[in-house]
Coordinates of C-alpha atoms in Angstrom, one line a residue:
Chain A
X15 CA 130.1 72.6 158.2
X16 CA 126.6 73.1 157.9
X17 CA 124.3 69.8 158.3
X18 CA 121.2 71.6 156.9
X19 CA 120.6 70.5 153.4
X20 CA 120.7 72.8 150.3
X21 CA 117.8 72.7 148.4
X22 CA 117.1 70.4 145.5
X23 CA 115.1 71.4 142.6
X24 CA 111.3 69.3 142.4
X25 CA 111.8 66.8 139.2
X26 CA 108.5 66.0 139.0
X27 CA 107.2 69.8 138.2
X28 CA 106.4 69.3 134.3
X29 CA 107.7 73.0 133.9
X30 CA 111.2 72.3 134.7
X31 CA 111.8 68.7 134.3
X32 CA 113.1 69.0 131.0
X33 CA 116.1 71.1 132.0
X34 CA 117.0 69.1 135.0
X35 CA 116.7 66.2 132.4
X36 CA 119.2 68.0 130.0
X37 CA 122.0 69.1 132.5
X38 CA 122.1 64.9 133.8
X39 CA 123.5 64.6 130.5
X40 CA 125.6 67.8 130.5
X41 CA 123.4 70.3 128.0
X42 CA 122.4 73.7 128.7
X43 CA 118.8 74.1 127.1
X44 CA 116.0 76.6 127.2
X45 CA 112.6 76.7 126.6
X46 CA 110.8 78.0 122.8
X47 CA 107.3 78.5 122.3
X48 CA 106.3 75.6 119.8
X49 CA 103.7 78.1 118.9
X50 CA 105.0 81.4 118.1
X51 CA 109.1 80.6 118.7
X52 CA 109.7 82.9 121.8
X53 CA 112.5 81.8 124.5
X54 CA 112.7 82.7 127.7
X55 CA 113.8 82.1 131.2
X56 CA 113.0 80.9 133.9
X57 CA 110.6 78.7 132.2
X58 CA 106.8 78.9 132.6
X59 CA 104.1 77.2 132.0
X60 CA 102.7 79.0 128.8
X61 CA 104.2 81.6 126.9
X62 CA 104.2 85.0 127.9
X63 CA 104.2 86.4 124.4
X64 CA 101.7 83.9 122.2
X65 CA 100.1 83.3 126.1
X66 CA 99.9 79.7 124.5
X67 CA 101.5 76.3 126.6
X68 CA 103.5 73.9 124.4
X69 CA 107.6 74.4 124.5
X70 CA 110.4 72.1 122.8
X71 CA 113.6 72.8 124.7
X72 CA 116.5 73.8 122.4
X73 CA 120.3 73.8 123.5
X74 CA 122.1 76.5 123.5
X75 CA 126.2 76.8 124.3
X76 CA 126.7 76.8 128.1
X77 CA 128.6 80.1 127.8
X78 CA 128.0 83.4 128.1
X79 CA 129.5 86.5 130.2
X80 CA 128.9 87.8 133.8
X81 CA 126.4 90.5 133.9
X82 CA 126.8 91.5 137.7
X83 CA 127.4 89.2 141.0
X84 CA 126.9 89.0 144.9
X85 CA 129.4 88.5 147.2
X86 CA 128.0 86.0 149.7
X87 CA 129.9 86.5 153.2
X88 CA 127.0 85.6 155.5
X89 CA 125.2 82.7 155.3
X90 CA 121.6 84.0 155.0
X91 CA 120.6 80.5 154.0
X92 CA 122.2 78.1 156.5
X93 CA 122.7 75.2 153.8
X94 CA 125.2 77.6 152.2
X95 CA 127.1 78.1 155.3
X96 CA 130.1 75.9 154.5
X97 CA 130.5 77.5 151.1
X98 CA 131.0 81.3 152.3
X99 CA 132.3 82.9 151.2
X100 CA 130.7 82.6 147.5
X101 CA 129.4 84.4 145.0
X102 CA 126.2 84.2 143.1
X103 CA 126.2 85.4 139.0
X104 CA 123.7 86.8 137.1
X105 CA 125.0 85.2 133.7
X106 CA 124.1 86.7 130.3
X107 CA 123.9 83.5 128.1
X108 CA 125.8 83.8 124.2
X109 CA 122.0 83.7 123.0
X110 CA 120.6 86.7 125.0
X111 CA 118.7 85.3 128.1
X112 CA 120.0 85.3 131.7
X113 CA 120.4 83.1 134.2
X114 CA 121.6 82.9 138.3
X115 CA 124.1 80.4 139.1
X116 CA 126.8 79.8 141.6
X117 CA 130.2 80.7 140.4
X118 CA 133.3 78.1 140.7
X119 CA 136.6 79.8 141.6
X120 CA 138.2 82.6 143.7
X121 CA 135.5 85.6 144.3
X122 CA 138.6 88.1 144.1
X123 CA 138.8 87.2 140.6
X124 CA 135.0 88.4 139.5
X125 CA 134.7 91.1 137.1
X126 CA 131.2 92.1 135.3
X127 CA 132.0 91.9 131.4
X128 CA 133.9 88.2 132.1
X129 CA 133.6 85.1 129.6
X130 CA 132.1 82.3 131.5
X131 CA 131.2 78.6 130.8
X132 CA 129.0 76.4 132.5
X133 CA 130.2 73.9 135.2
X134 CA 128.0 70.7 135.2
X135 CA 128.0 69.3 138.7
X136 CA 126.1 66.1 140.0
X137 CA 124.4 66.3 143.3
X138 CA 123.2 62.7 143.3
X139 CA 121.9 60.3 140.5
X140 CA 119.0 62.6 139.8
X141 CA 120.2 66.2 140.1
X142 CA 123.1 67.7 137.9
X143 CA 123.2 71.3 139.1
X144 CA 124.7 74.2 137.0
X145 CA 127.4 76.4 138.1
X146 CA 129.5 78.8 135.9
X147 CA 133.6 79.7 136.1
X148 CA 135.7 82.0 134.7
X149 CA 137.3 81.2 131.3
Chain B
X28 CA 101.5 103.1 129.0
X29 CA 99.2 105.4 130.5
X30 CA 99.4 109.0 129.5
X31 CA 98.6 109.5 133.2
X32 CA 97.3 113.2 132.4
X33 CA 94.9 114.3 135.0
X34 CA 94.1 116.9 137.3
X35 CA 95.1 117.1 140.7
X36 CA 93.6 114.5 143.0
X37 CA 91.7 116.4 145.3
X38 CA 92.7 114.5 148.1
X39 CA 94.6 114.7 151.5
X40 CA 95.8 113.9 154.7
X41 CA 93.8 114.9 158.0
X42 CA 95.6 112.7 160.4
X43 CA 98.6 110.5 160.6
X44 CA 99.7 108.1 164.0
X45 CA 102.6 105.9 164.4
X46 CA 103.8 103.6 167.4
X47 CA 107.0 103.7 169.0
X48 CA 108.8 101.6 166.8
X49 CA 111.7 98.8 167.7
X50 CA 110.4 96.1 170.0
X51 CA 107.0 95.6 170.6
X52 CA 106.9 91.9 172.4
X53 CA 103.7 91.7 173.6
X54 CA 101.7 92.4 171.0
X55 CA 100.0 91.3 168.0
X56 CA 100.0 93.0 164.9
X57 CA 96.0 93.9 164.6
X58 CA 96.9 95.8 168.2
X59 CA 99.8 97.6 166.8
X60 CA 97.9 98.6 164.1
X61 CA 94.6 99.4 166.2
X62 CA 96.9 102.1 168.8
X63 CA 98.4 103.7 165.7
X64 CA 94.6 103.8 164.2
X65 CA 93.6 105.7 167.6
X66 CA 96.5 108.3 167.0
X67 CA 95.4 108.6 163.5
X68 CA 92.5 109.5 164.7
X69 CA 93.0 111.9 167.3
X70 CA 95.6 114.2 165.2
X71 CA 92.4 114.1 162.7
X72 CA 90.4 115.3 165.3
X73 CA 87.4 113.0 164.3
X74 CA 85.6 109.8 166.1
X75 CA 85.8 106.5 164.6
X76 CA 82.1 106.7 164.0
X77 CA 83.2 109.1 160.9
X78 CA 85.3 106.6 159.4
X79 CA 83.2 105.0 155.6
X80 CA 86.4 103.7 154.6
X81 CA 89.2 100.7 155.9
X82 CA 92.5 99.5 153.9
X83 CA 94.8 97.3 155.7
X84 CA 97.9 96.5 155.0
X85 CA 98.7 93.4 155.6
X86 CA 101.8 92.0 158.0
X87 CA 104.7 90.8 155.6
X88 CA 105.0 86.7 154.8
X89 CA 102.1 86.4 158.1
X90 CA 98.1 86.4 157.8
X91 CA 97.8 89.4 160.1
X92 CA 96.4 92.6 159.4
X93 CA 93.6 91.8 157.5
X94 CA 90.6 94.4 157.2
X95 CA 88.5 91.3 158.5
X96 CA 90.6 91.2 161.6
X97 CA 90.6 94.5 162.3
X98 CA 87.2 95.1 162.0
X99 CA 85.9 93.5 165.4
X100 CA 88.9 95.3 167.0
X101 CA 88.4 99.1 165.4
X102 CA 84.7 98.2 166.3
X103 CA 83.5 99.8 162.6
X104 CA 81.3 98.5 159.8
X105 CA 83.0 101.2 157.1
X106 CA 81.1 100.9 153.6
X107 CA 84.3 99.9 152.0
X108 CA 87.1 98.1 153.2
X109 CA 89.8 96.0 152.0
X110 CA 92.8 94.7 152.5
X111 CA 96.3 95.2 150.5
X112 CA 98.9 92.4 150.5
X113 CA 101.8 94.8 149.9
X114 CA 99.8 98.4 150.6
X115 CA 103.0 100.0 152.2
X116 CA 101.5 103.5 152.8
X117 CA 102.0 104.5 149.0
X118 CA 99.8 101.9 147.5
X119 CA 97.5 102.4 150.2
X120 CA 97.4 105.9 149.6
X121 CA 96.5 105.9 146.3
X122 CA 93.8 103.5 146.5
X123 CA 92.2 105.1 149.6
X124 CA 92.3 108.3 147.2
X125 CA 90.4 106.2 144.6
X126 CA 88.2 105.0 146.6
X127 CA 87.3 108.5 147.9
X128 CA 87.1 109.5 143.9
X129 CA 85.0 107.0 142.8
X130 CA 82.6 108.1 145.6
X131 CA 82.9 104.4 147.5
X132 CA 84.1 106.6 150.5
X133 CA 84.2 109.7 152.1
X134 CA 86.8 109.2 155.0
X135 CA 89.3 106.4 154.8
X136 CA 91.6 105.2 157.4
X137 CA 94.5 103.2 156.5
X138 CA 95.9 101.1 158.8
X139 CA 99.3 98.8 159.2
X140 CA 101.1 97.1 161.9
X141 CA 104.1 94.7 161.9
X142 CA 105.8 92.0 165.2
X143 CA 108.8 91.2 162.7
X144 CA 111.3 91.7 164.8
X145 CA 109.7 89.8 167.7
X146 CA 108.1 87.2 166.2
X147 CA 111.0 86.7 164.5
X148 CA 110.0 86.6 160.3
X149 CA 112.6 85.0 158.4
X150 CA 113.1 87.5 155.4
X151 CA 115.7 85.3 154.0
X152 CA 113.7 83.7 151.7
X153 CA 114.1 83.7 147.7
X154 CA 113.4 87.9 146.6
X155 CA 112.1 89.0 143.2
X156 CA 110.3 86.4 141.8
X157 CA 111.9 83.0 140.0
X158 CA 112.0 81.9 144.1
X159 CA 113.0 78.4 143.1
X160 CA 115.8 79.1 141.0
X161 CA 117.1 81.7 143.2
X162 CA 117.4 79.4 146.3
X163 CA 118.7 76.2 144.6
X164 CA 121.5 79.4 143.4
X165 CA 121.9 80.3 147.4
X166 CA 120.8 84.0 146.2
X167 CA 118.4 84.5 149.0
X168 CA 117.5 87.7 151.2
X169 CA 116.8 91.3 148.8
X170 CA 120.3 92.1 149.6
X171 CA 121.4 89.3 147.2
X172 CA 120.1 91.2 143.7
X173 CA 120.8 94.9 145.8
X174 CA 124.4 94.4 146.2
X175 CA 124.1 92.8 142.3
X176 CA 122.4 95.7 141.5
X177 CA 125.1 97.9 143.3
X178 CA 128.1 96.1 141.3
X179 CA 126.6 96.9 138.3
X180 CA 126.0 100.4 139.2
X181 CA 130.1 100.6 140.3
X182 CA 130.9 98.7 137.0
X183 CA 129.0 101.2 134.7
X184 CA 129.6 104.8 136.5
X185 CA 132.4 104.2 138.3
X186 CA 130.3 104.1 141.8
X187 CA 132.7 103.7 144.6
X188 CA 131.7 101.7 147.9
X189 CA 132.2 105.4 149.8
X190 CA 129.8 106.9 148.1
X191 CA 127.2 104.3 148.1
X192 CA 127.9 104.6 152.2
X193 CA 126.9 108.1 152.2
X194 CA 123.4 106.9 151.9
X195 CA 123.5 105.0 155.3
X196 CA 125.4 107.6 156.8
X197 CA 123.3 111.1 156.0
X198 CA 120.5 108.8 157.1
X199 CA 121.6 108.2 160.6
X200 CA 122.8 111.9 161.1
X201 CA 119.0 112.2 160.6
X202 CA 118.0 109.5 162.9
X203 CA 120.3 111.1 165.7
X204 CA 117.5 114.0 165.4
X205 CA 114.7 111.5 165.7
X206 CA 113.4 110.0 169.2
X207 CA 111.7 107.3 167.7
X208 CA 114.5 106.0 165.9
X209 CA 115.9 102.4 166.6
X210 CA 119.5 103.5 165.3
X211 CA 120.7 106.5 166.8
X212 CA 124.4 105.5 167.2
X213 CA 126.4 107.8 165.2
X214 CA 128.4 106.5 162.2
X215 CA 130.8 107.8 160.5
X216 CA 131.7 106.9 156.9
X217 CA 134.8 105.2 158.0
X218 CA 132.5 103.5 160.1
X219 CA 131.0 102.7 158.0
X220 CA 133.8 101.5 155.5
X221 CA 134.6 99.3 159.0
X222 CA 131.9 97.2 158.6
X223 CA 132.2 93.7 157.5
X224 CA 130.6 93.3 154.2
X225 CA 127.0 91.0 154.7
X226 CA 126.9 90.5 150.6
X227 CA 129.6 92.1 149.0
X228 CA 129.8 95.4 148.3
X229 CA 127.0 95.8 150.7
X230 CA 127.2 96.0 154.5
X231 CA 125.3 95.9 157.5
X232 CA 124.3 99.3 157.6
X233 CA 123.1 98.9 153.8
X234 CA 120.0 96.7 155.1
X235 CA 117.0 97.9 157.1
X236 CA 116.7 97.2 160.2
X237 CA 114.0 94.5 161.1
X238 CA 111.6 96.4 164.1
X239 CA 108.3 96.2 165.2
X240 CA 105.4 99.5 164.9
X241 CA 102.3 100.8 163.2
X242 CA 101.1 103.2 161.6
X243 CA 97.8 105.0 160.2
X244 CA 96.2 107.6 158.4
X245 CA 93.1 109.2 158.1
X246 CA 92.6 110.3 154.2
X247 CA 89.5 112.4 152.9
X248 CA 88.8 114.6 149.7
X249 CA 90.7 118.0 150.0
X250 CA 87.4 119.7 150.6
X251 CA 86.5 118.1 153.5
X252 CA 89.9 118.3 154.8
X253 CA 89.6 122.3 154.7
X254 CA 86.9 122.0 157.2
X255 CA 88.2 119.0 159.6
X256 CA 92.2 119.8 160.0
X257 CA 94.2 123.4 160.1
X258 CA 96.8 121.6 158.3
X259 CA 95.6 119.1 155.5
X260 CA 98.3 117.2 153.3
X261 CA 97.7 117.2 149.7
X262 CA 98.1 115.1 147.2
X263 CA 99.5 117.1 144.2
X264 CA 100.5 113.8 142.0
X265 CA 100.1 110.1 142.0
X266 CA 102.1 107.6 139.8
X267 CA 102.4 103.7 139.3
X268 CA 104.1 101.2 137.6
X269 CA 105.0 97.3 137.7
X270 CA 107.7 95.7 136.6
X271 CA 105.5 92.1 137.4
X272 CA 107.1 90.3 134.1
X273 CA 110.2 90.0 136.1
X274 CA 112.9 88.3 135.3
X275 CA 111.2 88.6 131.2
X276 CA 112.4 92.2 131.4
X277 CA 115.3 93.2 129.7
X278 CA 117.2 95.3 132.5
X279 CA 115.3 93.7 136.2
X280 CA 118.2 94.9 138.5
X281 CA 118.3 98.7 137.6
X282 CA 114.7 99.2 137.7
X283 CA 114.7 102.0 135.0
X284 CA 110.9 101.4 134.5
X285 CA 111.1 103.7 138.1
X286 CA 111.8 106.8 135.3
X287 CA 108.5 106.6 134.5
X288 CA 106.7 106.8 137.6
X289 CA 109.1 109.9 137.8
X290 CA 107.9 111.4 134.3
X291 CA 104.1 110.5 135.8
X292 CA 104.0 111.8 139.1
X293 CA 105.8 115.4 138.1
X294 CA 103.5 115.6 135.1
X295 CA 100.2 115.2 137.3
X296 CA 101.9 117.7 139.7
X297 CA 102.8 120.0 137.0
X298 CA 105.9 120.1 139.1
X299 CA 110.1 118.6 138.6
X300 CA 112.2 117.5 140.5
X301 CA 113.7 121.1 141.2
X302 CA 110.5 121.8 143.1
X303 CA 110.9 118.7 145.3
X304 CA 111.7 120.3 149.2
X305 CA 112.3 116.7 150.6
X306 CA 112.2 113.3 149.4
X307 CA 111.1 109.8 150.6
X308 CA 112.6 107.3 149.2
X309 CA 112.3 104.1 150.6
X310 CA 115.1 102.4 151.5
X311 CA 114.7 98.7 152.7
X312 CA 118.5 98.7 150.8
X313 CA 120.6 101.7 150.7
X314 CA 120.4 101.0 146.9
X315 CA 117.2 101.9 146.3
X316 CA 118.3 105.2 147.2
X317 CA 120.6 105.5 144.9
X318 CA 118.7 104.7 142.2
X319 CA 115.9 106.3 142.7
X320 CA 117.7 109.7 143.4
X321 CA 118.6 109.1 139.5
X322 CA 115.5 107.9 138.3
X323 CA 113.7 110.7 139.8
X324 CA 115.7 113.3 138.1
X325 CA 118.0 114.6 141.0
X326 CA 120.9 113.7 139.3
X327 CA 121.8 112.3 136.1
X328 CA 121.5 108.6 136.0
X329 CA 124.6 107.3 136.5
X330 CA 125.5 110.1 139.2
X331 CA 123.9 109.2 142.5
X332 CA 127.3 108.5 143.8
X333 CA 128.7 111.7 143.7
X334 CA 125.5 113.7 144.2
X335 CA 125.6 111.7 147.6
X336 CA 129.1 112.3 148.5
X337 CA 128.7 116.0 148.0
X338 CA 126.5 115.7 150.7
X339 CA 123.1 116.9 149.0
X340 CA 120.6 114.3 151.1
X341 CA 122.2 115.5 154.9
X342 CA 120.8 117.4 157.5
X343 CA 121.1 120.7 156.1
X344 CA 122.1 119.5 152.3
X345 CA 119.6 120.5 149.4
X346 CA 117.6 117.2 149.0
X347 CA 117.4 116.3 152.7
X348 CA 116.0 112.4 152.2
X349 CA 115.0 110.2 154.5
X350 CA 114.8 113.4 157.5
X351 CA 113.6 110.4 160.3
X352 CA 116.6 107.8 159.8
X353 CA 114.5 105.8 156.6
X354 CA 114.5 102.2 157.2
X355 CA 117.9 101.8 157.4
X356 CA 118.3 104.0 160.6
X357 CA 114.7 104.7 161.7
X358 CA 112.4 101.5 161.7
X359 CA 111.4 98.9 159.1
X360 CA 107.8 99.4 159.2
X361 CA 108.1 99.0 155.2
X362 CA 108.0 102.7 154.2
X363 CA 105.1 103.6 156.5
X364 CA 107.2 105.9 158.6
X365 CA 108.1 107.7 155.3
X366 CA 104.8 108.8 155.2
X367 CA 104.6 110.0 158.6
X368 CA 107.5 111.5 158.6
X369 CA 106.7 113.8 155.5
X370 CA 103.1 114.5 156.8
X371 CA 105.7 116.0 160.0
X372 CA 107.6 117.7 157.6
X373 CA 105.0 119.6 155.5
X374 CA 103.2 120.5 158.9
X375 CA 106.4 122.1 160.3
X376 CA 106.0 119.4 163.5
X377 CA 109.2 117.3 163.1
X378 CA 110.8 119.0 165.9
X379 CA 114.7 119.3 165.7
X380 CA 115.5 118.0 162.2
X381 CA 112.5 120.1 160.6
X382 CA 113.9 121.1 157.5
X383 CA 113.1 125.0 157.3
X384 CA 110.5 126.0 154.4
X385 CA 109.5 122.5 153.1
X386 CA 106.8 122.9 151.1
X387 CA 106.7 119.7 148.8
X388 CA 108.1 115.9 149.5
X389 CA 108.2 113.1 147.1
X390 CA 107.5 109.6 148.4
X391 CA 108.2 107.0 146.3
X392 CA 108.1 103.3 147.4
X393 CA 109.1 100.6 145.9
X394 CA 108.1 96.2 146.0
X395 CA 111.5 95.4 145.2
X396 CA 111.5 94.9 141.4
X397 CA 107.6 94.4 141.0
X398 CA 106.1 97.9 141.1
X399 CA 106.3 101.2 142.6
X400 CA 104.3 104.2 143.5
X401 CA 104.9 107.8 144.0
X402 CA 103.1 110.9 145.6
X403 CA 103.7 114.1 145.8
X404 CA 102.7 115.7 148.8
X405 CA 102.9 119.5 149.9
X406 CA 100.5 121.9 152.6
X407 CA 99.7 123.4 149.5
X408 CA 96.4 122.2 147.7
X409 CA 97.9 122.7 144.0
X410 CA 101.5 123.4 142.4

């Protein structure tokens, strides 16, 4: 097993914080443009439509369907060098956007066009990290 | 979007010089750069002292290569200089030619020069943008989104993993032609097939190699060039594009926003891709290939797999690609040795894989999924 650590999102990075604050409590949420309505992801720190800051972050259902995936058999990262092999999803969210995420279950079972949900897994008190699985 | 209507450039290529690529473990890579500089140089026939013009490249996730430290080692003060953080020949190109149009500069040498592979530069960090959420996903190293990019390419046209391995494999029956090249091993497509996979459905031999070398070009106004070289290189057609919104846009992994460098570059050229003798196509994944033989119009999109499998971009196919080994056979050198190679080509000096009659090559580079750039090249000083 690898001893090197995987990496852990920065909480205090005003950007972001709001996400990692939603999936501690098991919600999927995106950022909106308080001033013209645009969502998009990964979050930034203004709008790239109304080029204005200012976003509320709104839910949306932790599903979606796998748009492509990555087969993982090296470990190009050693902190990932226990987990190989796995595979990494692009997932198309039910409201449009797209989002990577590690994918729970066996890699011999991936198939673009797939229904997945989102997996809600604590790293430590602070850090609830994302993953998606098969339905 | 540009109309990108305009005449001819006017410009070309009076000298090109490369290093032996591969190992290079004693030196830095401002020296690298500075030796391919001097063979620049002498295949242009002309004396520092001529050089008005300097654009660096500089050294990949380092600080080398900057035109301030080259300066005190080319020993020039050139009117203009600058320094490109991904100039990768083709953006290089361009802006020397703009430089040259805008009357900034008469004689521009372009210089690059890479240690990678000895001093040993971790390229498995985070790759096309959204670096944070990409390595807390373990999706690290450009063959993460490639071999994505690749699924969904086998998912929507039926690609099979065969026929993606023709890429590799046409590219080292070229590289066994080439001296310079780092992999000259032959390699069959069972051979290939062999492989273990690195990030599945991509293998080994689906990722460049990681070598050390330089490389350098002297670039002047086709007028000039008439006078100073026997055989000058022209540039018949320049295109660009970005991509830079990223992960915004709608389709990031296909890159179809490379179709219209393709519709740019042929229309400046007043050429198509039928008229295309040899292409470039740079290769730092054997995926890129296969999308941009679609995106450039030598197949239908969708078709790349077959077209390669039939055996089109081999040594003696229709669309040789890649005639020195790319960077998946020949060196890394991040599409420099593309350059080189097709400045060979067009001169009729690439010794025993010179493809008979080539008149015209199409280099086309791409950063990953931020931009790309295209040329096309031929002996010829318009279509």
């Amino acid at each position: 097993m690898s001893t090197v650590e995987k990496p852990l999102p920065d909480l205090s990075d005003p950007v972001t914080a709001p996400f990692w604050a939603a999936t501690r409590e098991g919600r999927l949420t995106v950022p909106r443009s308080t001033v013209c309505g645009y969502r998009l992801w990964p979050p930034e720190a203004v709008c790239p439509e109304c080029l204005q800051p200012g976003f509320a972050w709104e839910e949306v259902e932790p599903a979606g369907t796998l748009w492509s995936y990555a087969t993982y058999h090296r470990a190009l990262d050693p902190a990932f060098a226990g987990d190989l092999p796995y595979v990494v999803g692009l997932v198309e969210l039910s409201c449009g956007l797209k989002m990577y995420g590690i994918m729970r279950g066996d890699p011999g079972d991936m198939a673009i066009g797939r229904a997945v949900t989102a997996v809600f897994e604590p790293v430590n008190d602070d850090v609830t990290f994302v993953r998606w699985q098969l339905v | 979007m540009s109309t990108g209507i305009g005449p001819p450039p006017g410009i070309a290529i009076i000298g090109a010089g490369a290093t032996e690529q591969g190992e290079i473990p004693d030196e830095s890579p401002e020296v690298i750069a500075v030796r391919a500089s001097v063979a620049a140089l002498r295949d242009a026939g002309i004396d520092k002292s001529a050089i008005d013009g300097l654009i660096t490249c500089k050294a990949p996730l380092t600080t080398h290569g900057t035109d301030e430290g080259m300066g005190p080692l080319l020993g020039i003060n050139p009117d203009y200089s600058t320094t490109l953080d991904y100039g990768m020949a083709g953006f290089s190109l361009h802006l020397a030619a703009m430089a040259i149009q805008a009357g900034l500069a008469s004689t521009v040498l372009l210089t690059y020069g890479t240690n990678a592979r000895s001093a040993k530069i971790g390229f498995s960090r985070p790759i096309g943008g959204s670096a944070e959420w990409a390595a807390l996903a373990g999706f690290l190293h450009v063959a993460g989104p490639a071999a994505m990019a690749a699924r969904r390419h086998m998912h929507l046209y039926g690609t099979t993993e065969e026929q993606l391995g023709w890429v590799s494999v046409a590219q080292r029956e070229w590289a066994a032609l080439n001296p310079r090249a780092v992999f000259r091993t032959p390699m069959t497509i069972d051979d290939y097939l062999a492989q273990p996979y690195v990030v599945e459905p991509l293998r080994r031999a689906d990722l460049t190699v990681i070598s050390d070398g330089g490389a350098a070009f002297v670039v002047t106004s086709s007028e000039r060039a008439a006078d100073l070289h026997d055989k000058p290189v022209h540039l018949l057609g320049m295109a660009q594009r970005s991509a830079i919104r990223n992960e915004q846009n709608e389709d990031k992994l296909m890159r179809p926003w490379l179709g219209g460098i393709a519709d740019q570059v042929y229309r400046n050229a007043g050429l198509g891709p039928d008229d295309i003798d040899l292409a470039y196509l740079q290769d730092g994944t054997s995926v890129w290939v296969l999308q941009m033989l679609e995106w450039y119009g030598f197949c239908g999109v969708g078709e790349a797999g077959p077209f390669l499998a039939e055996g089109h971009t081999r040594p003696g196919g229709r669309l040789p690609v890649n005639t020195h080994g790319g960077q998946l056979s020949e060196s890394y050198t991040h599409n420099w040795m593309h350059l080189y190679e097709a400045v060979a080509q067009l001169r009729g000096a690439a010794g025993d894989r010179q493809v008979p009659a080539a008149e015209v090559a199409l280099h086309a580079q791409t950063h990953d999924f931020w931009k790309g750039a295209a040329t096309i090249l031929s002996t010829r000083s318009a279509a």
